[in-house]
Amino acid sequence: MKATFGEYIRQLRTDKGLTLTQLASQLDLDSANLSKIENGKREFDEKRLDKLAIAFNLNIDELKTEYFGDQFAKKMYQYNCSPETLIVAEEKVNYLKSINVKQAEIKF
Amino acid sequence: MKATFGEYIRQLRTDKGLTLTQLASQLDLDSANLSKIENGKREFDEKRLDKLAIAFNLNIDELKTEYFGDQFAKKMYQYNCSPETLIVAEEKVNYLKSINVKQAEIKF
DNA sequence: GCTAAATTTGTCATCTGTTGACAAGTTAAT
DNA sequence: ATTAACTTGTCAACAGATGACAAATTTAGC
């Protein structure tokens, strides 16, 4: 749980003894692009998360955690964000949820 | 510190008694688009964070915290991510920093 | 209620970054 | 040396975001 998402995919793939071409076809990708993804030169599209989960029989929620955790970390690193950012994020998720609950309640 | 970023801007703007048009011009925006931003229908471009900081004499780091915290929260809400995501993000930022330190060390 | 200012909404051409695809290059194993 | 695996470069095509402007709606003062 410390690697980047690309390194994580590579780990999964090599552990299973798959080539780039083999995994790429399961993900509807060309192997050149999968290579770039594993090396952090392209993004893994979130629309392919479910295919990845199937390919390695992973829990989709854990995979999302890994994926979005990676995304957030990259941004924070890139923009030199303070650790406080994550606390604010947590508060704001809760705020969004509370807003939504309120709206749902109003609907009836 | 619980509102969305759009609501936050609106708060700042109305507290200072500015109209959309007045603030928009300071941010190089048209007032219609600023309205959409405040109402969460468009994104605030991170390239304008410094102008926003100047307009309201805000600390840029706190503003980034607010901004990126909001971004992360939206994503998490949208994709129904577990709270664990933020813990993973924190670990991964540290990982990225440690990698970079290593690279920096190697450079000499 | 009328008017004017402020705000919101709709639309669309354009800009911008991302993606897929393929070619060409490199590396590794035998 | 040959082959398979992987990496890198390039670029047209695509998709989503943005700026701009018009039109509609809301708000506040009178």
PDB file of C-alpha atoms (C1' of nucleotides) in Angstrom:
ATOM      1  CA  MET A   1       0.000   0.000   0.000  1.00  0.00           C
ATOM      2  CA  LYS A   2       2.892   2.349  -0.573  1.00  0.00           C
ATOM      3  CA  ALA A   3       3.472   2.186  -4.325  1.00  0.00           C
ATOM      4  CA  THR A   4       1.936   4.373  -6.989  1.00  0.00           C
ATOM      5  CA  PHE A   5      -1.028   2.993  -8.865  1.00  0.00           C
ATOM      6  CA  GLY A   6       1.117   2.157 -11.872  1.00  0.00           C
ATOM      7  CA  GLU A   7       3.575   0.218  -9.732  1.00  0.00           C
ATOM      8  CA  TYR A   8       0.625  -1.524  -8.140  1.00  0.00           C
ATOM      9  CA  ILE A   9      -0.700  -2.722 -11.487  1.00  0.00           C
ATOM     10  CA  ARG A  10       2.716  -3.895 -12.525  1.00  0.00           C
ATOM     11  CA  GLN A  11       2.994  -5.864  -9.317  1.00  0.00           C
ATOM     12  CA  LEU A  12      -0.329  -7.550  -9.888  1.00  0.00           C
ATOM     13  CA  ARG A  13       0.487  -8.307 -13.488  1.00  0.00           C
ATOM     14  CA  THR A  14       3.941  -9.772 -12.972  1.00  0.00           C
ATOM     15  CA  ASP A  15       2.806 -11.763  -9.944  1.00  0.00           C
ATOM     16  CA  LYS A  16       0.328 -13.435 -12.226  1.00  0.00           C
ATOM     17  CA  GLY A  17       2.917 -13.905 -14.941  1.00  0.00           C
ATOM     18  CA  LEU A  18       1.059 -11.874 -17.535  1.00  0.00           C
ATOM     19  CA  THR A  19       2.667  -9.884 -20.315  1.00  0.00           C
ATOM     20  CA  LEU A  20       1.676  -6.308 -21.055  1.00  0.00           C
ATOM     21  CA  THR A  21      -0.081  -7.512 -24.174  1.00  0.00           C
ATOM     22  CA  GLN A  22      -2.113 -10.086 -22.297  1.00  0.00           C
ATOM     23  CA  LEU A  23      -3.297  -7.742 -19.593  1.00  0.00           C
ATOM     24  CA  ALA A  24      -3.778  -4.880 -22.022  1.00  0.00           C
ATOM     25  CA  SER A  25      -6.214  -6.891 -24.068  1.00  0.00           C
ATOM     26  CA  GLN A  26      -8.255  -7.671 -20.961  1.00  0.00           C
ATOM     27  CA  LEU A  27      -8.398  -3.954 -20.278  1.00  0.00           C
ATOM     28  CA  ASP A  28      -9.107  -2.916 -23.873  1.00  0.00           C
ATOM     29  CA  LEU A  29      -5.824  -1.130 -24.162  1.00  0.00           C
ATOM     30  CA  ASP A  30      -2.801  -1.379 -26.368  1.00  0.00           C
ATOM     31  CA  SER A  31       0.299  -2.668 -24.642  1.00  0.00           C
ATOM     32  CA  ALA A  32       2.293   0.472 -25.324  1.00  0.00           C
ATOM     33  CA  ASN A  33      -0.191   2.503 -23.386  1.00  0.00           C
ATOM     34  CA  LEU A  34      -0.359   0.048 -20.534  1.00  0.00           C
ATOM     35  CA  SER A  35       3.400   0.306 -20.310  1.00  0.00           C
ATOM     36  CA  LYS A  36       3.116   4.062 -19.982  1.00  0.00           C
ATOM     37  CA  ILE A  37       0.490   3.676 -17.293  1.00  0.00           C
ATOM     38  CA  GLU A  38       2.648   1.326 -15.260  1.00  0.00           C
ATOM     39  CA  ASN A  39       5.530   3.738 -15.571  1.00  0.00           C
ATOM     40  CA  GLY A  40       3.430   6.685 -14.493  1.00  0.00           C
ATOM     41  CA  LYS A  41       3.495   8.420 -17.868  1.00  0.00           C
ATOM     42  CA  ARG A  42      -0.212   8.135 -18.496  1.00  0.00           C
ATOM     43  CA  GLU A  43      -3.254   7.996 -16.321  1.00  0.00           C
ATOM     44  CA  PHE A  44      -5.286   4.880 -15.768  1.00  0.00           C
ATOM     45  CA  ASP A  45      -8.826   5.745 -16.744  1.00  0.00           C
ATOM     46  CA  GLU A  46     -11.292   5.238 -13.909  1.00  0.00           C
ATOM     47  CA  LYS A  47     -13.702   3.685 -16.384  1.00  0.00           C
ATOM     48  CA  ARG A  48     -11.435   0.671 -16.511  1.00  0.00           C
ATOM     49  CA  LEU A  49     -11.350   0.047 -12.775  1.00  0.00           C
ATOM     50  CA  ASP A  50     -14.005  -2.642 -12.983  1.00  0.00           C
ATOM     51  CA  LYS A  51     -12.146  -4.506 -15.713  1.00  0.00           C
ATOM     52  CA  LEU A  52      -9.036  -4.383 -13.595  1.00  0.00           C
ATOM     53  CA  ALA A  53     -10.935  -5.728 -10.614  1.00  0.00           C
ATOM     54  CA  ILE A  54     -12.212  -8.612 -12.702  1.00  0.00           C
ATOM     55  CA  ALA A  55      -8.818  -9.379 -14.219  1.00  0.00           C
ATOM     56  CA  PHE A  56      -7.291  -9.871 -10.779  1.00  0.00           C
ATOM     57  CA  ASN A  57     -10.371 -10.768  -8.801  1.00  0.00           C
ATOM     58  CA  LEU A  58     -10.053  -7.706  -6.598  1.00  0.00           C
ATOM     59  CA  ASN A  59     -12.595  -6.006  -4.401  1.00  0.00           C
ATOM     60  CA  ILE A  60     -13.770  -2.964  -6.305  1.00  0.00           C
ATOM     61  CA  ASP A  61     -13.990  -0.749  -3.243  1.00  0.00           C
ATOM     62  CA  GLU A  62     -10.455  -1.464  -2.152  1.00  0.00           C
ATOM     63  CA  LEU A  63      -9.346  -0.804  -5.687  1.00  0.00           C
ATOM     64  CA  LYS A  64     -11.093   2.544  -5.727  1.00  0.00           C
ATOM     65  CA  THR A  65      -9.420   3.397  -2.450  1.00  0.00           C
ATOM     66  CA  GLU A  66      -6.053   2.627  -3.962  1.00  0.00           C
ATOM     67  CA  TYR A  67      -6.842   4.487  -7.150  1.00  0.00           C
ATOM     68  CA  PHE A  68      -8.255   7.687  -5.749  1.00  0.00           C
ATOM     69  CA  GLY A  69      -5.740   7.716  -2.916  1.00  0.00           C
ATOM     70  CA  ASP A  70      -3.110   7.729  -5.614  1.00  0.00           C
ATOM     71  CA  GLN A  71      -4.806  10.514  -7.532  1.00  0.00           C
ATOM     72  CA  PHE A  72      -5.073  12.729  -4.500  1.00  0.00           C
ATOM     73  CA  ALA A  73      -1.493  12.055  -3.490  1.00  0.00           C
ATOM     74  CA  LYS A  74      -0.217  13.030  -6.914  1.00  0.00           C
ATOM     75  CA  LYS A  75      -2.097  16.310  -6.822  1.00  0.00           C
ATOM     76  CA  MET A  76      -0.919  17.120  -3.332  1.00  0.00           C
ATOM     77  CA  TYR A  77       2.627  16.348  -4.248  1.00  0.00           C
ATOM     78  CA  GLN A  78       2.433  18.342  -7.435  1.00  0.00           C
ATOM     79  CA  TYR A  79       0.981  21.428  -5.784  1.00  0.00           C
ATOM     80  CA  ASN A  80       2.795  21.071  -2.525  1.00  0.00           C
ATOM     81  CA  CYS A  81      -0.381  20.954  -0.490  1.00  0.00           C
ATOM     82  CA  SER A  82      -0.310  20.875   3.268  1.00  0.00           C
ATOM     83  CA  PRO A  83      -1.404  17.674   5.050  1.00  0.00           C
ATOM     84  CA  GLU A  84      -4.296  19.757   6.384  1.00  0.00           C
ATOM     85  CA  THR A  85      -5.826  19.433   2.922  1.00  0.00           C
ATOM     86  CA  LEU A  86      -6.920  15.886   3.706  1.00  0.00           C
ATOM     87  CA  ILE A  87      -8.639  16.948   6.899  1.00  0.00           C
ATOM     88  CA  VAL A  88     -10.516  19.618   5.014  1.00  0.00           C
ATOM     89  CA  ALA A  89     -11.437  17.055   2.387  1.00  0.00           C
ATOM     90  CA  GLU A  90     -12.906  14.811   5.049  1.00  0.00           C
ATOM     91  CA  GLU A  91     -14.987  17.639   6.490  1.00  0.00           C
ATOM     92  CA  LYS A  92     -16.239  18.565   3.075  1.00  0.00           C
ATOM     93  CA  VAL A  93     -17.267  15.051   2.153  1.00  0.00           C
ATOM     94  CA  ASN A  94     -19.348  14.985   5.287  1.00  0.00           C
ATOM     95  CA  TYR A  95     -20.791  18.358   4.384  1.00  0.00           C
ATOM     96  CA  LEU A  96     -21.732  17.138   0.915  1.00  0.00           C
ATOM     97  CA  LYS A  97     -23.356  14.059   2.367  1.00  0.00           C
ATOM     98  CA  SER A  98     -25.358  16.127   4.840  1.00  0.00           C
ATOM     99  CA  ILE A  99     -26.522  18.460   2.058  1.00  0.00           C
ATOM    100  CA  ASN A 100     -27.621  15.537  -0.006  1.00  0.00           C
ATOM    101  CA  VAL A 101     -29.496  13.963   2.870  1.00  0.00           C
ATOM    102  CA  LYS A 102     -31.257  17.272   3.374  1.00  0.00           C
ATOM    103  CA  GLN A 103     -32.248  17.414  -0.277  1.00  0.00           C
ATOM    104  CA  ALA A 104     -33.453  13.851  -0.184  1.00  0.00           C
ATOM    105  CA  GLU A 105     -35.584  14.667   2.821  1.00  0.00           C
ATOM    106  CA  ILE A 106     -37.103  17.694   1.159  1.00  0.00           C
ATOM    107  CA  LYS A 107     -38.133  15.648  -1.842  1.00  0.00           C
ATOM    108  CA  PHE A 108     -40.987  14.000   0.089  1.00  0.00           C
TER     109      PHE A 108
ATOM    110  CA  MET B   1     -14.554  25.516   6.660  1.00  0.00           C
ATOM    111  CA  LYS B   2     -17.515  23.333   5.807  1.00  0.00           C
ATOM    112  CA  ALA B   3     -18.903  24.902   2.642  1.00  0.00           C
ATOM    113  CA  THR B   4     -18.017  24.040  -0.920  1.00  0.00           C
ATOM    114  CA  PHE B   5     -15.440  26.186  -2.664  1.00  0.00           C
ATOM    115  CA  GLY B   6     -18.131  28.007  -4.607  1.00  0.00           C
ATOM    116  CA  GLU B   7     -20.024  28.859  -1.443  1.00  0.00           C
ATOM    117  CA  TYR B   8     -16.758  29.991   0.074  1.00  0.00           C
ATOM    118  CA  ILE B   9     -16.125  32.448  -2.753  1.00  0.00           C
ATOM    119  CA  ARG B  10     -19.644  33.754  -2.536  1.00  0.00           C
ATOM    120  CA  GLN B  11     -19.195  34.335   1.169  1.00  0.00           C
ATOM    121  CA  LEU B  12     -16.005  36.285   0.623  1.00  0.00           C
ATOM    122  CA  ARG B  13     -17.535  38.313  -2.164  1.00  0.00           C
ATOM    123  CA  THR B  14     -20.758  39.290  -0.419  1.00  0.00           C
ATOM    124  CA  ASP B  15     -18.954  40.013   2.846  1.00  0.00           C
ATOM    125  CA  LYS B  16     -16.955  42.565   0.940  1.00  0.00           C
ATOM    126  CA  GLY B  17     -20.039  43.898  -0.811  1.00  0.00           C
ATOM    127  CA  LEU B  18     -18.845  43.130  -4.300  1.00  0.00           C
ATOM    128  CA  THR B  19     -21.071  42.254  -7.239  1.00  0.00           C
ATOM    129  CA  LEU B  20     -20.343  39.302  -9.470  1.00  0.00           C
ATOM    130  CA  THR B  21     -19.226  41.687 -12.176  1.00  0.00           C
ATOM    131  CA  GLN B  22     -16.784  43.466  -9.894  1.00  0.00           C
ATOM    132  CA  LEU B  23     -15.119  40.335  -8.612  1.00  0.00           C
ATOM    133  CA  ALA B  24     -15.235  38.642 -11.997  1.00  0.00           C
ATOM    134  CA  SER B  25     -13.221  41.426 -13.554  1.00  0.00           C
ATOM    135  CA  GLN B  26     -10.560  41.046 -10.879  1.00  0.00           C
ATOM    136  CA  LEU B  27     -10.379  37.369 -11.742  1.00  0.00           C
ATOM    137  CA  ASP B  28     -10.469  37.827 -15.522  1.00  0.00           C
ATOM    138  CA  LEU B  29     -13.816  36.138 -15.787  1.00  0.00           C
ATOM    139  CA  ASP B  30     -17.224  37.052 -17.030  1.00  0.00           C
ATOM    140  CA  SER B  31     -19.867  37.424 -14.361  1.00  0.00           C
ATOM    141  CA  ALA B  32     -22.048  34.661 -15.782  1.00  0.00           C
ATOM    142  CA  ASN B  33     -19.257  32.171 -15.359  1.00  0.00           C
ATOM    143  CA  LEU B  34     -18.420  33.344 -11.871  1.00  0.00           C
ATOM    144  CA  SER B  35     -22.063  32.820 -11.004  1.00  0.00           C
ATOM    145  CA  LYS B  36     -21.813  29.249 -12.235  1.00  0.00           C
ATOM    146  CA  ILE B  37     -18.673  28.718 -10.189  1.00  0.00           C
ATOM    147  CA  GLU B  38     -20.288  29.983  -7.027  1.00  0.00           C
ATOM    148  CA  ASN B  39     -23.247  27.716  -7.666  1.00  0.00           C
ATOM    149  CA  GLY B  40     -21.050  24.692  -8.262  1.00  0.00           C
ATOM    150  CA  LYS B  41     -21.895  24.379 -11.947  1.00  0.00           C
ATOM    151  CA  ARG B  42     -18.395  25.093 -13.166  1.00  0.00           C
ATOM    152  CA  GLU B  43     -14.953  24.550 -11.766  1.00  0.00           C
ATOM    153  CA  PHE B  44     -12.763  27.313 -10.480  1.00  0.00           C
ATOM    154  CA  ASP B  45      -9.517  27.065 -12.407  1.00  0.00           C
ATOM    155  CA  GLU B  46      -6.526  26.579 -10.147  1.00  0.00           C
ATOM    156  CA  LYS B  47      -4.619  29.075 -12.259  1.00  0.00           C
ATOM    157  CA  ARG B  48      -6.786  31.798 -10.742  1.00  0.00           C
ATOM    158  CA  LEU B  49      -6.075  30.926  -7.126  1.00  0.00           C
ATOM    159  CA  ASP B  50      -3.428  33.614  -6.818  1.00  0.00           C
ATOM    160  CA  LYS B  51      -5.756  36.289  -8.180  1.00  0.00           C
ATOM    161  CA  LEU B  52      -8.368  35.200  -5.696  1.00  0.00           C
ATOM    162  CA  ALA B  53      -5.842  35.395  -2.884  1.00  0.00           C
ATOM    163  CA  ILE B  54      -4.926  38.915  -3.904  1.00  0.00           C
ATOM    164  CA  ALA B  55      -8.542  40.030  -4.288  1.00  0.00           C
ATOM    165  CA  PHE B  56      -9.298  39.086  -0.703  1.00  0.00           C
ATOM    166  CA  ASN B  57      -5.853  39.308   0.806  1.00  0.00           C
ATOM    167  CA  LEU B  58      -5.805  35.624   1.673  1.00  0.00           C
ATOM    168  CA  ASN B  59      -2.932  33.335   2.484  1.00  0.00           C
ATOM    169  CA  ILE B  60      -2.278  31.314  -0.643  1.00  0.00           C
ATOM    170  CA  ASP B  61      -1.499  28.098   1.215  1.00  0.00           C
ATOM    171  CA  GLU B  62      -4.712  28.176   3.184  1.00  0.00           C
ATOM    172  CA  LEU B  63      -6.546  28.878  -0.041  1.00  0.00           C
ATOM    173  CA  LYS B  64      -4.947  25.869  -1.707  1.00  0.00           C
ATOM    174  CA  THR B  65      -5.965  23.758   1.256  1.00  0.00           C
ATOM    175  CA  GLU B  66      -9.534  24.901   0.844  1.00  0.00           C
ATOM    176  CA  TYR B  67      -9.463  24.437  -2.904  1.00  0.00           C
ATOM    177  CA  PHE B  68      -7.916  21.008  -3.139  1.00  0.00           C
ATOM    178  CA  GLY B  69      -9.805  19.787  -0.118  1.00  0.00           C
ATOM    179  CA  ASP B  70     -12.926  20.689  -2.018  1.00  0.00           C
ATOM    180  CA  GLN B  71     -11.753  18.919  -5.155  1.00  0.00           C
ATOM    181  CA  PHE B  72     -10.976  15.733  -3.302  1.00  0.00           C
ATOM    182  CA  ALA B  73     -14.254  15.826  -1.435  1.00  0.00           C
ATOM    183  CA  LYS B  74     -16.216  16.172  -4.647  1.00  0.00           C
ATOM    184  CA  LYS B  75     -14.486  13.182  -6.176  1.00  0.00           C
ATOM    185  CA  MET B  76     -15.002  11.079  -3.098  1.00  0.00           C
ATOM    186  CA  TYR B  77     -18.612  12.010  -2.939  1.00  0.00           C
ATOM    187  CA  GLN B  78     -19.139  11.362  -6.610  1.00  0.00           C
ATOM    188  CA  TYR B  79     -17.516   7.939  -6.560  1.00  0.00           C
ATOM    189  CA  ASN B  80     -18.644   6.977  -3.122  1.00  0.00           C
ATOM    190  CA  CYS B  81     -15.117   6.427  -1.861  1.00  0.00           C
ATOM    191  CA  SER B  82     -14.467   5.063   1.587  1.00  0.00           C
ATOM    192  CA  PRO B  83     -12.912   7.387   4.190  1.00  0.00           C
ATOM    193  CA  GLU B  84      -9.896   5.064   4.050  1.00  0.00           C
ATOM    194  CA  THR B  85      -9.069   6.746   0.736  1.00  0.00           C
ATOM    195  CA  LEU B  86      -7.695   9.763   2.570  1.00  0.00           C
ATOM    196  CA  ILE B  87      -5.431   7.641   4.729  1.00  0.00           C
ATOM    197  CA  VAL B  88      -4.063   5.954   1.635  1.00  0.00           C
ATOM    198  CA  ALA B  89      -3.571   9.361   0.054  1.00  0.00           C
ATOM    199  CA  GLU B  90      -1.541  10.481   3.030  1.00  0.00           C
ATOM    200  CA  GLU B  91       0.687   7.407   2.861  1.00  0.00           C
ATOM    201  CA  LYS B  92       1.200   7.889  -0.829  1.00  0.00           C
ATOM    202  CA  VAL B  93       2.175  11.531  -0.524  1.00  0.00           C
ATOM    203  CA  ASN B  94       4.815  10.487   1.946  1.00  0.00           C
ATOM    204  CA  TYR B  95       5.931   7.772  -0.439  1.00  0.00           C
ATOM    205  CA  LEU B  96       6.238  10.254  -3.288  1.00  0.00           C
ATOM    206  CA  LYS B  97       8.214  12.620  -1.119  1.00  0.00           C
ATOM    207  CA  SER B  98      10.582   9.868  -0.034  1.00  0.00           C
ATOM    208  CA  ILE B  99      11.112   8.819  -3.663  1.00  0.00           C
ATOM    209  CA  ASN B 100      11.900  12.363  -4.598  1.00  0.00           C
ATOM    210  CA  VAL B 101      14.342  12.805  -1.761  1.00  0.00           C
ATOM    211  CA  LYS B 102      16.077   9.674  -2.938  1.00  0.00           C
ATOM    212  CA  GLN B 103      16.291  11.015  -6.463  1.00  0.00           C
ATOM    213  CA  ALA B 104      17.558  14.343  -5.201  1.00  0.00           C
ATOM    214  CA  GLU B 105      20.244  12.570  -3.219  1.00  0.00           C
ATOM    215  CA  ILE B 106      21.320  10.554  -6.216  1.00  0.00           C
ATOM    216  CA  LYS B 107      21.717  13.659  -8.277  1.00  0.00           C
ATOM    217  CA  PHE B 108      24.892  14.651  -6.395  1.00  0.00           C
TER     218      PHE B 108
ATOM    219  C1'  DG C   1     -46.126  47.275  -9.787  1.00  0.00           C
ATOM    220  C1'  DC C   2     -42.147  49.396 -12.470  1.00  0.00           C
ATOM    221  C1'  DT C   3     -37.475  49.833 -13.331  1.00  0.00           C
ATOM    222  C1'  DA C   4     -32.818  48.854 -13.208  1.00  0.00           C
ATOM    223  C1'  DA C   5     -29.255  46.173 -11.455  1.00  0.00           C
ATOM    224  C1'  DA C   6     -27.792  41.705 -10.200  1.00  0.00           C
ATOM    225  C1'  DT C   7     -27.822  37.107 -10.924  1.00  0.00           C
ATOM    226  C1'  DT C   8     -28.829  32.847 -13.312  1.00  0.00           C
ATOM    227  C1'  DT C   9     -29.346  29.932 -17.217  1.00  0.00           C
ATOM    228  C1'  DG C  10     -28.675  28.341 -21.997  1.00  0.00           C
ATOM    229  C1'  DT C  11     -25.965  27.806 -25.938  1.00  0.00           C
ATOM    230  C1'  DC C  12     -22.117  27.177 -28.789  1.00  0.00           C
ATOM    231  C1'  DA C  13     -17.696  27.800 -31.057  1.00  0.00           C
ATOM    232  C1'  DT C  14     -13.211  27.280 -29.595  1.00  0.00           C
ATOM    233  C1'  DC C  15      -9.501  25.939 -26.979  1.00  0.00           C
ATOM    234  C1'  DT C  16      -6.859  22.308 -24.347  1.00  0.00           C
ATOM    235  C1'  DG C  17      -5.465  18.320 -22.766  1.00  0.00           C
ATOM    236  C1'  DT C  18      -6.131  13.197 -23.229  1.00  0.00           C
ATOM    237  C1'  DT C  19      -6.467   9.037 -25.685  1.00  0.00           C
ATOM    238  C1'  DG C  20      -5.848   5.418 -29.078  1.00  0.00           C
ATOM    239  C1'  DA C  21      -3.081   3.780 -32.446  1.00  0.00           C
ATOM    240  C1'  DC C  22       0.886   2.622 -34.688  1.00  0.00           C
ATOM    241  C1'  DA C  23       5.825   2.819 -35.723  1.00  0.00           C
ATOM    242  C1'  DA C  24      10.298   2.567 -34.164  1.00  0.00           C
ATOM    243  C1'  DG C  25      13.530   1.792 -30.741  1.00  0.00           C
ATOM    244  C1'  DT C  26      15.531  -0.712 -26.709  1.00  0.00           C
ATOM    245  C1'  DT C  27      16.205  -4.466 -23.578  1.00  0.00           C
ATOM    246  C1'  DA C  28      16.332  -9.306 -22.073  1.00  0.00           C
ATOM    247  C1'  DA C  29      16.415 -14.137 -22.588  1.00  0.00           C
ATOM    248  C1'  DT C  30      17.854 -18.229 -24.979  1.00  0.00           C
TER     249       DT C  30
ATOM    250  C1'  DA D   1      21.296 -13.588 -33.770  1.00  0.00           C
ATOM    251  C1'  DT D   2      16.561 -14.085 -33.178  1.00  0.00           C
ATOM    252  C1'  DT D   3      12.467 -13.474 -30.863  1.00  0.00           C
ATOM    253  C1'  DA D   4       9.392 -11.752 -27.424  1.00  0.00           C
ATOM    254  C1'  DA D   5       8.689  -8.153 -24.092  1.00  0.00           C
ATOM    255  C1'  DC D   6       8.812  -3.704 -23.112  1.00  0.00           C
ATOM    256  C1'  DT D   7       9.543   1.384 -23.850  1.00  0.00           C
ATOM    257  C1'  DT D   8       9.315   5.623 -26.225  1.00  0.00           C
ATOM    258  C1'  DG D   9       7.791   9.049 -29.693  1.00  0.00           C
ATOM    259  C1'  DT D  10       4.424  10.964 -32.452  1.00  0.00           C
ATOM    260  C1'  DC D  11       0.100  12.654 -33.959  1.00  0.00           C
ATOM    261  C1'  DA D  12      -4.660  12.716 -35.516  1.00  0.00           C
ATOM    262  C1'  DA D  13      -9.009  12.282 -33.347  1.00  0.00           C
ATOM    263  C1'  DC D  14     -11.856  12.866 -29.504  1.00  0.00           C
ATOM    264  C1'  DA D  15     -13.898  14.717 -25.237  1.00  0.00           C
ATOM    265  C1'  DG D  16     -14.533  17.774 -21.873  1.00  0.00           C
ATOM    266  C1'  DA D  17     -13.748  22.537 -20.236  1.00  0.00           C
ATOM    267  C1'  DT D  18     -13.861  27.363 -21.079  1.00  0.00           C
ATOM    268  C1'  DG D  19     -15.009  31.995 -22.732  1.00  0.00           C
ATOM    269  C1'  DA D  20     -18.332  34.693 -24.614  1.00  0.00           C
ATOM    270  C1'  DC D  21     -22.634  36.434 -25.337  1.00  0.00           C
ATOM    271  C1'  DA D  22     -27.721  36.498 -25.294  1.00  0.00           C
ATOM    272  C1'  DA D  23     -31.742  35.831 -22.876  1.00  0.00           C
ATOM    273  C1'  DA D  24     -34.392  34.901 -18.825  1.00  0.00           C
ATOM    274  C1'  DT D  25     -35.172  35.372 -14.029  1.00  0.00           C
ATOM    275  C1'  DT D  26     -34.733  37.332  -9.501  1.00  0.00           C
ATOM    276  C1'  DT D  27     -34.032  41.078  -6.300  1.00  0.00           C
ATOM    277  C1'  DA D  28     -34.182  45.680  -4.334  1.00  0.00           C
ATOM    278  C1'  DG D  29     -35.455  50.452  -4.320  1.00  0.00           C
ATOM    279  C1'  DC D  30     -38.874  53.515  -5.328  1.00  0.00           C
TER     280       DC D  30
END
